[in-house]
Amino acid sequence: MTTNAIEIRGLTKNYPTFKLGPLDLTVPGGAIYGLIGPNGAGKTTAMDLIFGMGCNDGGEIRVLGLDHRQREVDIKRAAAYVSPDLNFQVWGKVGRAVRFVRGFYPEWDNDYCARLMKEFHLSDDNKIATLSFGARTKLSLLLALSRRPKVLILDEPTTGLDAVSKQQVFTELLKAVEDDERTVLISSHGLGDIERFTDHIGLIKNGKLLLEGRTDEVVDRFRMAEFFTDNGARLPGRDGLTIVQREENRWHVLIDQQQGLAGWLQAHGARQIILTPVTLEDLFVALVKDGEAA
Amino acid sequence: MKLLILDHLKRWWWMWLTGGVAQFLIFASSAGSKYPFQTIFTTFTLQIIYFAGVFPLSYDLQRGHSRVLKTLPVSVRQIARAWWLVSVGLPALLLTTAAGLAMLAMLVDSIGITKGFHTETYLAGCLTNTLWLGAAFFLLTAWSGRQPDSPAEYARFILFCGLLLISFIGVLRFGSLSLNTTKGIVFILIAAAMTIAGWFRAEHLVMKLVGVRAALQHPRKGRPRYKVQAGFGGLPFLVARIFTRCLFLGLFMIVTMLVVFSAIHHSHEQTSFMNSVHAGISSMGNNFQIWWILLFQLFPTIMHIRFLRTLPLSASSLAATLVLVPTTAIICLGSLIAALAGTGSASISIMSVYLMAASVGAVSVSVLVWRGVDREGMWLFVFILFCGAFLPMVFHADKAPPLATISIATLLIVSAFEITRRAIIRSTHAYRVRPNLMNAWGWGAGRQS
């Protein structure tokens, strides 16, 4: 798949206490795209809008090249949504929920569904009301994967899952995209998992996208710089520079290497500069706390 | 325990105040009547009892209140006693006081009312209030806590519904019973037994809610089945499910009403089968059906709208499923009963009542989808149902021509469909608000972590 699976352009949604966007987001076809951000950043809102849960105030959303409003049903036939907020208790038992959802999808894969049920330790006669939180998430995932969707949108699917279950989930996701025809958009607070399993990421904060790109490239673009300055020295603000911590004359800053900040730091009195690679979690914490720490 | 009661009072004082004022007005307006129960114990009294009594507690429980309380340094017994007192004891005291003030006010010439103080009316009214508060609390403790999905659970569910309905009707029709008759005494004894049992069952209620999570961890028995059995699904499944459940719940309630009304009327007059039906319907019975159908069948479905919205269903299809299917079921139910009533004005009257009730149900569905089940949405929903309770009376066949009834009902239903369709597309309330209605009971659609 060469085209973009999801394209969001200038998306806005206004609530009394929160404004999403304008948001531009591109999920390439066949990718596992991790959407990360702090609580209340707008991840779920953006995903909800893709599925028509609410109406965007501006911008457009295209899934597999289809407009999300005009071709709503076609999109939902090709896409699946997983979230801990989805609940199937009204159907009573796992089997009934499966039968209900299966009826909407002619391409439902019964064998795959049975295999997933076994792996997720779910049984046809399990009562949904008595499933644990993690098991309900697994059921949600099972219902989404068994329809063999071209686009899978997962909103914090690993919430409440133990380490083994998380591993299972990501293994299944990797299998789902291995034929290069399926795309996964996943939001999660498990940054280690996101860094390990996704090939693209987008970082959203206060309803706006701060970063987007290939995961390895984004992470490699930043460095944590530790250096010393004279006592009382101050660093002027600059794009690509995020002060993480300062203890007297010792500084920890996150720098965007694309901005050529190493030379700039030296020019502003930084000494003994040590650059170290960052993890996605370091990057996330620094960028999300930016503005609070300063 | 004191802190729990104070906390409840701080949050729900306005509900109690409203109940007290309403009780005052009802007693004041009916003073001097020789047979006050005929006028006092109408739907309004039932509503006061419900909203001053168990409703605040059940609303709290639905929002996960019990899970917070169980982490606090209070014993199960303390929680149980506090719940009983705020749902039965204190509201009973409040209503008794309000009724007493109303009766005393009748003695004051300066306000221009001199209808006199009827001690018997006062005592009987207070006794009835207290007993039905207690009965309602008992039924709260008897609620099975889960959506039934086995014959035993269905039997328990039906028993619960039957008891609740009988208790409601007991309040409504109490006026036609005399305390001196055997039936009156039996009703009083049943309600008294339920009130006392509620005090002891309160701990069971707390333990049941606390034990819900523990029960989840029990290992399954038997061999797991990974292959899902064949069966139809998709939209036909949803439509069939909503339709049959609404229809059968309505039928069940009709049968229960018949039994109760036949029993009540029997002592006073020889009434026919259809007279009992008609008595039930004309005395708000149809509105109870709508309430129950919405509460037990549609609410859970609407609360899963977030999930339903992820399925390949257009907004129009979903709106039609949520509005038109239950409406059709209610109209079918009305047609069935009208057919039993034969031809003539009785059948037209019944049909009119059900048509209007169905349209009120349709409007309330649209409100739920538009506003979600947050607090404002719930109150709007309740308000519409209360206002809608008068529609069948206004558009009774004796008072309005059938064509007018059909036109207005059609208009309301079509409007409800359009509002629902638009709400599904435009409103985010139903998706954003994470309702915990009946969460603690196992029906919740909200996040439970």
XYZ file of C-alpha atoms in Angstrom:
743
model
C 0.000 0.000 0.000
C 1.546 3.246 -1.067
C -1.186 5.805 -0.434
C -1.909 7.262 2.950
C -4.402 5.292 4.977
C -5.552 8.247 7.060
C -5.187 11.882 6.178
C -6.353 14.564 8.534
C -6.112 18.139 7.352
C -6.890 21.223 9.404
C -9.128 19.291 11.758
C -10.700 21.412 14.476
C -13.179 20.653 17.190
C -14.136 23.127 19.864
C -15.395 22.240 23.302
C -16.079 24.739 26.065
C -12.847 23.818 27.827
C -10.759 22.327 25.063
C -9.903 23.003 21.466
C -8.545 20.381 19.147
C -6.416 21.513 16.248
C -5.976 22.695 13.682
C -4.595 19.207 13.363
C -2.777 17.729 10.391
C -1.909 14.094 10.618
C -0.823 11.580 8.027
C -0.826 7.856 8.609
C 0.926 6.062 5.745
C -0.643 2.871 4.447
C 0.765 -0.290 5.971
C 2.262 1.546 8.926
C 1.844 1.176 12.646
C 1.401 4.756 13.728
C 1.650 5.652 17.394
C -0.257 8.713 18.511
C 1.104 9.823 21.832
C 0.375 12.708 24.110
C -0.474 13.584 27.691
C -3.917 13.033 29.140
C -6.441 15.394 27.622
C -4.249 16.189 24.621
C -6.963 15.303 22.128
C -5.977 11.801 21.017
C -9.340 10.203 21.734
C -11.177 13.207 20.310
C -9.273 12.903 17.049
C -9.935 9.163 16.860
C -13.607 9.628 17.721
C -13.998 12.154 14.951
C -12.617 9.677 12.438
C -15.456 7.364 13.399
C -18.072 10.084 13.355
C -18.502 10.317 17.079
C -19.149 14.002 16.988
C -18.854 16.428 14.149
C -15.662 18.297 13.387
C -15.978 22.054 13.273
C -13.432 22.350 10.518
C -11.007 20.438 8.349
C -11.369 17.096 6.683
C -10.657 13.477 7.407
C -10.026 10.917 4.724
C -9.652 7.229 5.419
C -8.394 5.088 2.548
C -9.039 8.102 0.374
C -12.716 8.276 1.399
C -14.312 11.266 3.037
C -15.287 10.270 6.553
C -18.719 11.878 6.369
C -19.854 11.036 2.873
C -18.547 7.462 2.915
C -19.098 6.766 6.567
C -20.421 3.232 6.186
C -17.751 2.213 3.664
C -15.048 3.462 5.984
C -16.474 1.593 8.934
C -16.638 -1.561 6.896
C -12.920 -1.272 6.223
C -11.849 0.081 9.595
C -12.132 -1.077 13.169
C -11.960 0.774 16.431
C -10.767 -0.557 19.750
C -11.080 1.296 23.010
C -11.574 0.434 26.658
C -14.631 2.690 26.492
C -16.385 0.319 24.163
C -18.557 -1.995 26.099
C -20.487 -5.004 24.981
C -22.291 -5.947 28.155
C -25.691 -5.473 26.642
C -25.049 -8.626 24.636
C -24.556 -10.654 27.775
C -22.113 -13.269 26.577
C -18.979 -13.228 24.481
C -20.540 -15.469 21.841
C -23.527 -13.201 21.394
C -21.335 -10.131 20.988
C -19.287 -11.977 18.380
C -22.412 -13.094 16.523
C -23.806 -9.576 16.603
C -20.660 -7.914 15.243
C -19.981 -10.742 12.781
C -23.272 -9.994 11.057
C -21.959 -6.653 9.856
C -18.869 -8.026 8.156
C -19.082 -10.507 5.291
C -15.314 -10.989 5.436
C -15.363 -12.059 9.048
C -12.653 -14.662 9.654
C -14.184 -17.359 11.861
C -10.987 -19.403 12.165
C -8.959 -16.387 13.120
C -11.635 -15.414 15.617
C -11.512 -18.886 17.187
C -7.725 -18.729 17.370
C -7.804 -15.318 19.009
C -10.431 -16.486 21.488
C -8.140 -19.303 22.489
C -5.107 -17.055 22.780
C -7.034 -14.456 24.734
C -8.611 -17.121 26.959
C -12.110 -16.083 26.032
C -14.909 -18.560 25.648
C -18.162 -18.388 23.725
C -20.158 -18.694 26.933
C -18.201 -16.211 29.041
C -20.431 -13.599 30.597
C -19.194 -10.189 29.570
C -20.248 -8.641 32.866
C -17.893 -10.952 34.733
C -14.887 -10.429 32.477
C -11.979 -8.572 33.957
C -11.081 -5.183 32.546
C -8.200 -6.671 30.568
C -10.398 -9.454 29.210
C -12.942 -6.915 28.007
C -10.191 -5.075 26.171
C -9.160 -8.372 24.610
C -12.734 -8.963 23.523
C -12.795 -5.536 21.929
C -9.563 -6.367 20.136
C -10.859 -9.750 19.065
C -13.973 -8.202 17.565
C -11.853 -5.700 15.698
C -9.166 -8.058 14.391
C -11.518 -10.847 13.307
C -13.154 -8.636 10.731
C -9.734 -8.266 9.071
C -9.904 -4.500 8.838
C -7.703 -2.532 6.485
C -7.361 0.198 9.082
C -7.268 -0.539 12.761
C -7.642 2.334 15.196
C -6.777 1.529 18.768
C -7.304 3.973 21.579
C -5.208 2.885 24.526
C -5.741 -0.803 23.841
C -3.185 -1.949 26.356
C -4.749 -0.189 29.322
C -5.279 -2.724 32.061
C -3.377 -5.482 30.312
C -0.594 -7.430 31.951
C 2.823 -7.757 30.311
C 2.003 -11.073 28.643
C -1.278 -9.767 27.272
C 0.419 -6.636 25.988
C 2.935 -8.801 24.203
C 0.089 -10.815 22.686
C -1.665 -7.681 21.527
C 1.368 -6.269 19.812
C 2.244 -9.640 18.303
C -1.206 -9.784 16.758
C -0.912 -6.227 15.550
C 2.401 -6.991 13.882
C 0.856 -10.039 12.237
C -2.049 -7.926 11.111
C 0.194 -5.497 9.250
C 2.777 -7.963 7.983
C 1.074 -8.280 4.620
C 1.638 -4.548 4.217
C -1.998 -3.913 3.442
C -3.235 -3.060 6.867
C -2.632 0.065 8.841
C -2.717 0.578 12.573
C -3.232 3.861 14.376
C -2.619 3.341 18.047
C -2.635 5.673 21.000
C -1.009 4.498 24.157
C 0.739 5.704 27.259
C 3.083 2.696 27.093
C 5.868 4.609 25.408
C 8.275 1.671 25.517
C 5.809 -0.388 23.508
C 5.146 2.457 21.120
C 8.860 2.954 20.493
C 9.383 -0.757 19.992
C 6.422 -1.589 17.790
C 5.461 1.490 15.813
C 7.220 2.729 12.727
C 5.655 6.198 12.787
C 4.713 8.451 15.658
C 2.871 11.674 16.215
C 3.093 13.655 19.424
C 0.027 15.693 20.259
C -0.255 18.262 23.025
C -3.078 20.659 23.807
C -4.851 19.603 20.646
C -1.915 20.338 18.367
C 0.596 18.049 16.730
C 4.101 18.803 17.961
C 6.003 16.136 16.078
C 5.363 13.596 13.393
C 7.578 11.218 11.458
C 9.234 7.843 11.449
C 9.783 6.703 15.007
C 13.498 6.034 14.651
C 14.083 9.316 12.850
C 12.139 11.340 15.357
C 13.918 9.785 18.317
C 17.310 10.062 16.622
C 16.694 13.721 15.832
C 16.875 14.719 19.474
C 19.701 14.567 21.991
C 19.897 15.220 25.673
C 22.663 17.727 26.289
C 24.332 18.040 29.659
C 26.672 21.011 30.138
C 27.908 23.634 32.536
C 27.769 27.399 32.438
C 28.959 30.168 34.665
C 26.848 30.732 37.741
C 23.831 32.859 36.995
C 24.119 32.455 33.263
C 20.855 32.392 31.333
C 19.982 30.816 28.033
C 17.700 32.688 25.694
C 14.704 30.765 24.395
C 15.059 29.178 21.007
C 13.172 26.750 18.795
C 14.371 23.203 19.327
C 15.723 23.871 22.787
C 13.887 22.497 25.803
C 15.282 22.997 29.274
C 14.667 19.805 31.186
C 16.503 20.511 34.417
C 18.892 23.048 35.885
C 20.941 22.662 39.047
C 23.038 25.739 39.736
C 25.358 25.916 36.743
C 24.616 22.421 35.503
C 22.041 22.110 32.727
C 20.083 19.301 31.122
C 18.429 20.328 27.903
C 16.787 18.542 25.032
C 18.021 19.734 21.693
C 16.728 19.236 18.214
C 19.759 18.369 16.124
C 18.132 19.726 13.009
C 18.395 23.189 14.543
C 22.220 23.022 14.902
C 22.043 23.859 18.571
C 25.370 22.381 19.745
C 27.337 25.291 18.289
C 24.738 27.752 19.514
C 25.078 26.436 23.065
C 28.857 26.837 22.976
C 28.408 30.354 21.708
C 26.224 31.053 24.744
C 28.800 29.883 27.267
C 28.042 26.155 27.555
C 31.051 24.085 28.568
C 31.769 20.342 28.652
C 28.754 19.548 26.505
C 27.865 15.838 26.578
C 25.257 14.686 24.090
C 23.416 11.456 24.811
C 20.711 9.693 22.757
C 17.215 9.864 24.135
C 14.426 7.352 24.411
C 10.922 8.147 23.282
C 9.965 8.469 26.916
C 12.717 11.070 27.538
C 11.544 12.964 24.509
C 7.912 12.771 25.552
C 8.542 13.924 29.102
C 10.745 16.804 28.013
C 8.365 18.077 25.364
C 5.238 17.627 27.409
C 6.765 19.328 30.430
C 8.123 22.132 28.267
C 6.619 25.326 29.556
C 5.847 23.853 32.945
C 9.498 23.369 33.936
C 10.818 26.651 32.609
C -22.169 6.822 59.503
C -22.977 10.392 60.423
C -20.534 11.660 57.838
C -22.080 9.468 55.167
C -25.533 10.811 55.966
C -24.296 14.391 55.998
C -22.544 13.852 52.701
C -25.759 12.540 51.196
C -27.701 15.450 52.606
C -25.215 17.991 51.235
C -25.495 16.559 47.757
C -29.198 15.834 47.647
C -30.759 18.471 49.928
C -32.477 20.096 46.979
C -34.175 16.843 46.047
C -35.446 16.426 49.592
C -36.527 20.043 49.704
C -38.460 19.620 46.465
C -40.040 16.430 47.782
C -41.005 18.145 51.031
C -42.564 21.111 49.253
C -44.432 18.835 46.868
C -45.701 16.747 49.759
C -46.845 19.901 51.537
C -48.730 21.107 48.471
C -50.359 17.743 47.796
C -51.594 17.376 51.358
C -52.683 20.990 51.494
C -54.612 20.722 48.260
C -56.389 17.551 49.303
C -57.296 18.588 52.830
C -60.936 18.364 53.662
C -61.539 15.581 51.236
C -63.432 12.691 52.706
C -61.533 10.195 50.613
C -58.163 11.884 50.272
C -56.343 8.829 49.027
C -58.254 9.030 45.796
C -56.652 12.357 45.122
C -53.442 12.236 47.102
C -51.919 8.958 46.108
C -51.701 9.512 42.465
C -48.601 9.455 40.358
C -47.268 12.506 42.140
C -46.950 10.778 45.467
C -45.219 7.890 43.806
C -42.753 10.272 42.201
C -42.080 12.077 45.453
C -41.470 8.817 47.246
C -39.184 7.568 44.529
C -37.191 10.748 44.086
C -36.898 11.558 47.778
C -36.097 7.949 48.629
C -34.173 5.405 46.620
C -33.463 7.417 43.501
C -30.588 9.505 44.908
C -28.974 6.393 46.353
C -29.404 4.336 43.209
C -28.066 7.243 41.152
C -25.007 7.380 43.419
C -24.528 3.635 43.170
C -24.736 3.780 39.416
C -21.906 6.259 39.428
C -19.646 3.959 41.412
C -20.326 5.507 44.814
C -20.014 2.172 46.589
C -16.505 1.631 45.288
C -15.409 4.860 46.914
C -17.146 4.135 50.200
C -15.579 0.743 50.536
C -12.128 2.334 50.590
C -13.078 4.551 53.530
C -12.660 3.537 57.166
C -16.304 2.652 57.700
C -17.793 -0.754 58.275
C -20.252 -2.477 55.989
C -22.887 -2.136 58.690
C -22.318 1.603 58.956
C -22.647 2.048 55.211
C -25.759 -0.125 55.167
C -27.438 1.762 57.995
C -26.556 5.086 56.422
C -28.053 4.003 53.101
C -31.264 2.832 54.737
C -31.592 6.003 56.762
C -31.046 8.339 53.805
C -33.379 6.311 51.605
C -36.135 5.410 54.034
C -35.863 6.813 57.541
C -35.023 10.443 56.909
C -37.183 10.908 53.794
C -40.086 9.387 55.731
C -39.473 11.864 58.529
C -39.270 14.692 56.037
C -42.481 13.726 54.252
C -44.266 13.215 57.548
C -43.183 16.652 58.720
C -44.172 18.271 55.431
C -47.565 16.591 55.530
C -47.989 17.628 59.176
C -47.185 21.241 58.339
C -49.689 21.121 55.505
C -52.361 19.798 57.825
C -51.595 22.423 60.451
C -51.698 25.107 57.812
C -55.243 24.049 57.084
C -56.215 25.127 60.563
C -55.025 28.656 60.060
C -57.835 30.925 59.022
C -55.517 33.740 58.077
C -54.445 31.971 54.915
C -58.011 31.512 53.982
C -58.265 27.762 54.139
C -60.408 26.176 56.754
C -60.819 22.660 55.641
C -59.796 21.123 58.918
C -57.245 18.638 60.111
C -58.014 15.014 59.332
C -55.875 12.958 61.664
C -56.787 9.752 59.939
C -55.759 11.150 56.575
C -52.497 12.384 57.982
C -51.556 9.153 59.749
C -52.579 6.941 56.877
C -50.665 9.090 54.405
C -47.509 9.083 56.523
C -47.765 5.362 57.105
C -48.146 4.725 53.405
C -45.215 6.966 52.523
C -42.960 5.249 55.001
C -43.938 1.764 53.971
C -43.491 2.395 50.289
C -40.156 4.097 50.869
C -39.135 0.970 52.745
C -40.534 -1.320 50.077
C -38.684 0.550 47.346
C -35.431 0.253 49.297
C -35.988 -3.457 49.807
C -36.454 -3.875 46.080
C -33.206 -2.014 45.507
C -31.449 -4.579 47.665
C -33.196 -7.407 45.832
C -32.051 -6.238 42.414
C -30.029 -9.069 40.962
C -27.287 -6.782 39.761
C -26.829 -8.209 36.309
C -28.561 -8.389 33.021
C -30.297 -11.767 33.090
C -28.979 -14.362 30.704
C -30.103 -17.675 32.149
C -33.559 -19.026 32.986
C -32.891 -18.679 36.710
C -31.752 -15.094 36.310
C -34.733 -14.299 34.123
C -37.030 -15.776 36.760
C -35.379 -13.637 39.402
C -35.565 -10.600 37.152
C -39.276 -11.153 36.491
C -39.927 -11.624 40.194
C -38.118 -8.393 40.915
C -39.999 -6.525 38.187
C -43.269 -7.960 39.405
C -42.647 -6.907 42.990
C -41.577 -3.456 41.926
C -44.606 -3.051 39.727
C -46.927 -4.294 42.448
C -45.379 -1.865 44.884
C -45.847 0.993 42.406
C -49.402 0.009 41.704
C -49.926 -0.519 45.399
C -49.122 3.132 45.935
C -51.258 4.227 43.027
C -54.282 2.177 43.911
C -53.941 2.353 47.640
C -56.730 4.869 47.677
C -59.239 2.292 46.567
C -58.266 0.041 49.440
C -59.553 0.443 52.911
C -57.348 -0.134 55.903
C -60.192 -2.051 57.437
C -60.399 -4.609 54.666
C -58.374 -7.780 54.447
C -56.705 -6.658 51.242
C -55.724 -3.342 52.763
C -54.193 -5.096 55.741
C -52.396 -7.586 53.503
C -50.911 -4.776 51.427
C -49.809 -2.980 54.582
C -48.273 -6.143 56.008
C -46.383 -6.900 52.815
C -45.019 -3.369 52.647
C -44.131 -3.438 56.348
C -42.334 -6.747 55.930
C -40.393 -5.338 52.986
C -39.502 -2.207 54.955
C -38.155 -4.208 57.875
C -36.407 -6.656 55.584
C -34.785 -3.714 53.795
C -33.069 -2.678 57.024
C -31.444 -6.087 57.307
C -30.861 -6.500 53.573
C -28.961 -3.215 53.414
C -25.759 -4.953 54.449
C -26.345 -7.507 51.735
C -26.594 -4.657 49.243
C -23.257 -3.255 50.357
C -21.616 -6.674 50.312
C -23.058 -7.449 46.913
C -21.612 -4.309 45.436
C -18.278 -4.884 47.130
C -18.262 -8.479 45.991
C -18.858 -7.737 42.333
C -15.181 -7.375 41.588
C -14.192 -10.411 43.579
C -16.711 -12.504 41.690
C -15.038 -11.556 38.454
C -11.941 -13.447 39.405
C -13.643 -16.782 39.851
C -12.244 -19.346 37.434
C -14.596 -20.659 34.798
C -16.055 -24.091 35.104
C -16.294 -26.408 32.163
C -14.494 -26.604 28.895
C -14.043 -23.308 27.091
C -15.668 -22.955 23.693
C -13.656 -20.992 21.202
C -15.847 -21.567 18.197
C -18.745 -19.176 18.200
C -22.006 -20.844 17.336
C -23.870 -19.971 14.202
C -26.658 -17.485 14.378
C -27.784 -14.333 12.751
C -26.226 -11.077 13.766
C -25.744 -7.554 12.567
C -28.536 -5.061 12.303
C -31.331 -7.675 12.108
C -30.103 -9.063 15.412
C -30.190 -5.629 17.038
C -33.608 -4.819 15.635
C -35.069 -8.182 16.621
C -33.586 -7.930 20.066
C -34.917 -4.460 20.799
C -38.321 -5.237 19.313
C -38.929 -8.537 21.068
C -37.667 -7.342 24.409
C -39.761 -4.183 24.326
C -42.814 -6.152 23.269
C -42.440 -8.923 25.814
C -41.594 -6.597 28.651
C -44.706 -4.609 27.813
C -46.787 -7.769 27.709
C -45.373 -8.926 31.003
C -46.301 -5.634 32.592
C -49.795 -5.769 31.159
C -50.332 -9.232 32.590
C -49.020 -8.143 35.985
C -51.247 -5.088 35.949
C -54.203 -7.231 35.058
C -53.577 -9.512 37.998
C -53.167 -6.627 40.421
C -56.030 -4.530 39.152
C -58.367 -7.463 38.966
C -57.545 -8.233 42.579
C -58.051 -4.655 43.706
C -61.262 -4.021 41.837
C -62.807 -7.311 42.715
C -63.779 -6.295 46.199
C -65.518 -3.140 45.068
C -67.289 -4.088 41.946
C -67.639 -6.823 39.445
C -65.413 -5.774 36.629
C -64.737 -7.372 33.347
C -61.331 -8.389 32.117
C -61.133 -5.440 29.748
C -62.354 -3.007 32.357
C -59.333 -3.985 34.410
C -57.079 -3.450 31.421
C -58.635 -0.120 30.770
C -58.351 0.869 34.412
C -54.670 -0.014 34.344
C -53.965 1.904 31.191
C -55.919 4.972 32.077
C -54.291 5.192 35.482
C -50.807 5.739 34.101
C -50.067 2.077 33.596
C -48.991 2.760 30.051
C -46.434 5.291 31.240
C -44.913 2.742 33.551
C -44.506 0.491 30.603
C -42.712 3.180 28.667
C -40.506 3.901 31.665
C -39.618 0.296 32.079
C -39.090 -0.407 28.451
C -36.758 2.556 28.257
C -35.030 1.739 31.492
C -34.455 -1.950 31.013
C -34.227 -2.328 27.277
C -33.303 0.904 25.610
C -31.030 2.487 28.193
C -28.429 -0.258 27.989
C -28.495 -0.111 24.199
C -28.208 3.656 24.099
C -25.366 3.524 26.567
C -23.504 1.368 24.071
C -23.927 3.938 21.363
C -20.201 4.544 21.317
C -19.692 0.972 20.222
C -22.665 0.993 17.856
C -21.203 4.057 16.187
C -18.043 2.154 15.273
C -20.072 -0.350 13.246
C -20.853 0.108 9.571
C -24.260 1.637 10.190
C -25.300 4.996 8.838
C -26.603 7.579 11.273
C -30.065 7.165 9.748
C -30.088 3.395 10.257
C -28.921 3.749 13.825
C -31.476 6.470 14.563
C -34.232 4.361 13.043
C -33.175 1.384 15.138
C -33.136 3.374 18.346
C -36.326 5.352 17.763
C -38.603 3.504 15.402
C -38.082 -0.068 16.575
C -39.184 0.440 20.201
C -41.906 2.800 19.010
C -43.208 0.113 16.692
C -43.055 -2.437 19.500
C -45.106 -0.197 21.781
C -47.644 0.462 19.027
C -47.869 -3.279 18.332
C -48.473 -3.847 22.013
C -51.233 -1.256 21.972
C -52.762 -2.838 18.872
C -52.772 -6.210 20.558
C -54.556 -4.899 23.620
C -56.914 -2.815 21.511
C -57.781 -5.932 19.541
C -58.563 -7.731 22.786
C -60.824 -4.871 23.751
C -62.830 -5.468 20.592
C -64.258 -2.712 18.485
C -65.601 0.595 19.563
C -64.413 3.468 21.682
C -62.498 1.324 24.178
C -60.107 -0.004 21.541
C -59.660 3.421 19.966
C -59.015 4.866 23.387
C -56.384 2.237 24.169
C -54.748 2.701 20.789
C -54.627 6.465 21.257
C -53.047 6.100 24.652
C -50.357 3.742 23.367
C -49.679 5.851 20.313
C -49.051 8.909 22.423
C -47.013 6.917 24.916
C -44.886 5.561 22.073
C -44.282 9.061 20.775
C -43.207 10.209 24.249
C -40.833 7.252 24.346
C -39.447 8.270 20.946
C -38.853 11.834 22.108
C -37.113 10.670 25.258
C -34.809 8.436 23.210
C -33.820 11.416 21.097
C -33.078 13.401 24.258
C -30.890 10.609 25.597
C -28.912 10.425 22.383
C -28.670 14.186 22.104
C -27.634 14.908 25.689
C -26.139 11.602 26.749
C -26.777 10.253 30.193
C -25.028 12.924 32.158
C -26.916 14.668 34.928
C -28.523 17.305 32.699
C -29.492 14.698 30.160
C -31.048 12.528 32.809
C -33.118 15.357 34.208
C -34.256 16.408 30.796
C -35.208 12.812 30.108
C -37.172 12.562 33.351
C -38.817 15.920 32.691
C -39.991 14.833 29.251
C -41.348 11.580 30.593
C -43.258 13.406 33.296
C -44.647 15.948 30.879
C -45.337 13.172 28.424
C -47.334 11.360 31.061
C -50.107 13.875 30.491
C -50.204 13.459 26.730
C -52.128 10.189 26.739
C -54.648 11.810 29.079
C -55.041 14.842 26.848
C -55.278 12.770 23.708
C -57.640 10.252 25.168
C -60.186 9.107 22.615
C -62.971 10.724 24.599
C -61.286 14.097 24.448
C -59.470 14.235 21.119
C -60.354 12.894 17.693
C -58.214 9.926 16.609
C -56.938 11.824 13.594
C -55.479 14.528 15.828
C -53.827 11.894 17.995
C -52.355 10.118 15.000
C -51.104 13.378 13.492
C -49.434 14.570 16.664
C -47.933 11.182 17.430
C -46.562 10.919 13.892
C -45.138 14.400 14.124
C -43.455 13.627 17.442
C -42.033 10.322 16.252
C -40.702 11.760 12.984
C -39.221 14.715 14.858
C -37.642 12.365 17.378
C -36.110 10.348 14.562
C -34.657 13.448 12.930
C -33.330 14.823 16.227
C -31.759 11.462 17.006
C -30.186 11.237 13.564
C -28.722 14.713 13.895
C -27.604 14.053 17.456
C -25.792 10.895 16.367
C -23.872 12.935 13.808
C -23.368 16.208 15.608
C -23.618 15.747 19.340
C -20.716 14.365 21.281
C -22.491 14.048 24.616
C -23.564 10.474 24.167
C -20.029 9.503 23.206
C -18.045 11.690 25.557
C -20.007 11.174 28.725
C -19.022 7.851 30.136
C -22.079 6.741 31.918
C -21.770 4.503 34.853
C -25.455 3.854 34.979
C -25.858 0.497 36.550
C -22.110 0.194 36.396
C -21.973 -1.202 39.860
C -24.742 -3.542 38.818
C -22.938 -4.994 35.891
C -24.727 -3.269 33.054
C -22.454 -0.301 32.796
C -21.115 1.003 29.591
C -18.534 3.240 31.162
C -14.906 2.772 31.898
C -14.706 0.700 35.012
C -11.075 1.025 35.984
